[in-house]
Coordinates of C-alpha atoms in Angstrom, one line a residue:
X20 CA 133.1 157.3 104.0
X21 CA 134.6 154.0 102.9
X22 CA 135.0 155.1 99.3
X23 CA 133.8 153.6 96.1
X24 CA 133.5 149.9 95.4
X25 CA 136.5 148.3 93.7
X26 CA 137.1 145.5 91.2
X27 CA 140.4 143.5 91.2
X28 CA 141.8 140.5 89.4
X29 CA 142.8 137.5 91.5
X30 CA 146.0 138.2 93.5
X31 CA 145.9 141.9 92.9
X32 CA 145.9 144.6 95.6
X33 CA 143.7 147.7 95.8
X34 CA 143.9 150.6 98.2
X35 CA 140.9 151.5 100.2
X36 CA 140.5 155.3 100.9
X37 CA 138.4 155.8 104.0
X38 CA 137.6 159.4 105.1
X39 CA 136.7 160.0 108.7
X40 CA 136.8 162.9 111.2
X41 CA 136.4 160.5 114.1
X42 CA 138.9 159.8 116.8
X43 CA 139.1 156.1 116.1
X44 CA 138.3 153.9 113.2
X45 CA 138.7 150.3 112.1
X46 CA 138.0 148.1 109.0
X47 CA 136.1 144.8 109.4
X48 CA 136.7 142.0 108.5
X49 CA 140.4 142.2 108.7
X50 CA 141.1 139.3 106.3
X51 CA 143.0 140.5 103.2
X52 CA 143.9 143.9 104.8
X53 CA 147.4 145.2 105.3
X54 CA 146.4 147.3 108.4
X55 CA 142.7 147.4 109.5
X56 CA 143.5 150.6 111.6
X57 CA 144.7 152.6 108.6
X58 CA 142.2 154.7 106.7
X59 CA 144.2 154.0 103.5
X60 CA 144.7 150.3 104.0
X61 CA 145.7 147.9 101.2
X62 CA 143.1 145.2 100.4
X63 CA 143.8 141.8 98.7
X64 CA 140.9 139.5 99.5
X65 CA 140.9 136.0 98.1
X66 CA 137.2 136.3 97.2
X67 CA 134.7 139.2 96.8
X68 CA 134.4 140.9 100.2
X69 CA 132.5 143.8 101.7
X70 CA 134.6 145.7 104.1
X71 CA 133.0 147.9 106.8
X72 CA 134.7 151.1 108.1
X73 CA 133.5 151.9 111.6
X74 CA 134.4 155.3 113.1
X75 CA 133.8 156.5 116.6
X76 CA 133.7 160.0 118.1
X77 CA 132.9 160.0 121.7
X78 CA 129.8 158.0 122.2
X79 CA 128.7 158.3 118.5
X80 CA 129.6 155.8 115.8
X81 CA 129.2 155.7 112.1
X82 CA 129.6 152.9 109.6
X83 CA 130.1 152.7 105.8
X84 CA 131.0 149.9 103.5
X85 CA 133.0 149.2 100.3
X86 CA 132.9 146.0 98.3
X87 CA 136.0 144.7 96.7
X88 CA 134.9 142.4 93.9
X89 CA 137.4 139.7 92.9
X90 CA 137.1 138.5 89.3
X91 CA 136.2 134.8 88.9
X92 CA 137.4 134.9 85.3
X93 CA 140.4 132.7 86.2
X94 CA 137.9 129.8 86.3
X95 CA 137.4 130.1 82.6
X96 CA 136.6 126.7 81.0
X97 CA 136.2 125.7 77.4
X98 CA 135.2 122.7 75.4
X99 CA 137.5 119.7 76.0
X100 CA 139.9 118.6 73.3
X101 CA 138.0 116.7 70.6
X102 CA 138.4 114.5 67.6
X103 CA 136.3 115.7 64.6
X104 CA 135.8 114.1 61.2
X105 CA 137.0 116.1 58.2
X106 CA 134.2 118.3 56.8
X107 CA 132.2 118.4 60.0
X108 CA 131.7 121.3 62.4
X109 CA 131.2 121.6 66.1
X110 CA 130.4 124.3 68.6
X111 CA 133.2 125.6 70.9
X112 CA 131.9 126.8 74.2
X113 CA 133.4 129.0 76.9
X114 CA 132.0 129.1 80.4
X115 CA 133.0 132.1 82.5
X116 CA 132.2 135.7 83.5
X117 CA 133.8 137.4 80.5
X118 CA 132.1 140.2 78.5
X119 CA 134.6 139.9 75.6
X120 CA 135.9 136.9 73.8
X121 CA 138.8 136.5 71.2
X122 CA 139.4 133.1 69.7
X123 CA 142.6 132.6 67.6
X124 CA 143.3 131.6 65.0
X125 CA 140.1 132.9 63.5
X126 CA 140.2 130.6 60.5
X127 CA 137.5 127.9 60.5
X128 CA 135.4 129.8 63.1
X129 CA 131.9 131.2 62.5
X130 CA 132.5 134.2 64.8
X131 CA 135.9 134.5 66.6
X132 CA 134.4 137.1 69.0
X133 CA 131.6 134.8 70.2
X134 CA 131.6 132.8 73.5
X135 CA 130.3 129.8 71.4
X136 CA 131.4 129.9 67.8
X137 CA 131.1 126.9 65.4
X138 CA 134.5 125.5 64.4
X139 CA 135.1 123.8 61.0
X140 CA 138.8 123.3 60.9
X141 CA 140.3 121.7 57.8
X142 CA 143.3 120.4 59.8
X143 CA 144.2 119.7 63.4
X144 CA 144.0 123.1 65.2
X145 CA 144.6 124.4 68.7
X146 CA 142.3 127.4 69.4
X147 CA 143.3 129.8 72.1
X148 CA 140.5 131.8 73.8
X149 CA 141.4 135.2 75.4
X150 CA 138.5 136.3 77.6
X151 CA 138.2 139.7 79.3
X152 CA 135.7 140.5 82.1
X153 CA 134.0 143.8 83.1
X154 CA 137.0 144.7 85.4
X155 CA 139.6 144.3 82.6
X156 CA 140.9 141.0 84.0
X157 CA 142.1 138.5 81.4
X158 CA 142.2 134.7 81.2
X159 CA 143.2 132.3 78.5
X160 CA 142.2 128.7 77.7
X161 CA 143.0 126.3 74.9
X162 CA 141.2 123.5 73.0
X163 CA 142.6 121.3 70.4
X164 CA 140.4 119.8 67.6
X165 CA 142.1 116.9 66.0
X166 CA 140.8 116.5 62.4
X167 CA 140.7 112.9 61.1
X168 CA 139.6 111.5 57.7
X169 CA 136.3 109.8 57.6
X170 CA 136.7 106.1 58.1
X171 CA 136.0 104.0 55.0
X172 CA 132.8 101.9 55.0
X173 CA 132.6 98.6 53.2
X174 CA 129.2 97.2 52.4
X175 CA 128.7 93.7 51.3
X176 CA 125.8 92.8 49.0
X177 CA 124.2 89.4 49.4
X178 CA 121.1 87.5 50.2
X179 CA 119.4 86.8 53.5
X180 CA 117.5 83.6 53.9
X181 CA 114.4 83.4 55.9
X182 CA 112.1 80.4 56.5
X183 CA 108.7 80.7 55.1
X184 CA 106.6 77.7 56.0
X185 CA 108.1 74.7 54.3
X186 CA 110.2 76.7 51.8
X187 CA 113.1 79.1 52.4
X188 CA 112.7 82.5 50.7
X189 CA 115.8 84.4 49.5
X190 CA 115.5 88.2 50.2
X191 CA 117.8 90.3 48.0
X192 CA 119.7 93.1 49.8
X193 CA 120.4 96.1 47.7
X194 CA 122.6 98.9 48.8

């Protein structure tokens, strides 16, 4: 028996607990294992890996497997830093494998526990996202929204002249 499947955060170690009444046994593949000939070896694979425990007793063999899932939450990405006109809103978006999201500060957000809340900050704000996946692994990311005043617009009122046969016609422009 290779034991139950495991979930780890990147860089963490978990212990595999194989049980065998065979005379010889070995874990495969060996990458990420401290000792592939130890029933209670330590595993620290760089990516999700299925390990197989092969036990032999005389001419009989048995095999079982255990999967060590490595969280991909460290690849959390959020909306890039943005400039936003005062009084406007925008959607912040998180892309990752989290099941829980916590944006802070919560002010100016439609839902600080959503993966994609609307943000309406009244001043330049750096939002920090704390994301947690099913295995309890955490990752953070930040996005800064720079709030700027709306640019002034100047309209000029005048006439446009267009030829109409032999006489030019003035067209008034009203704003």
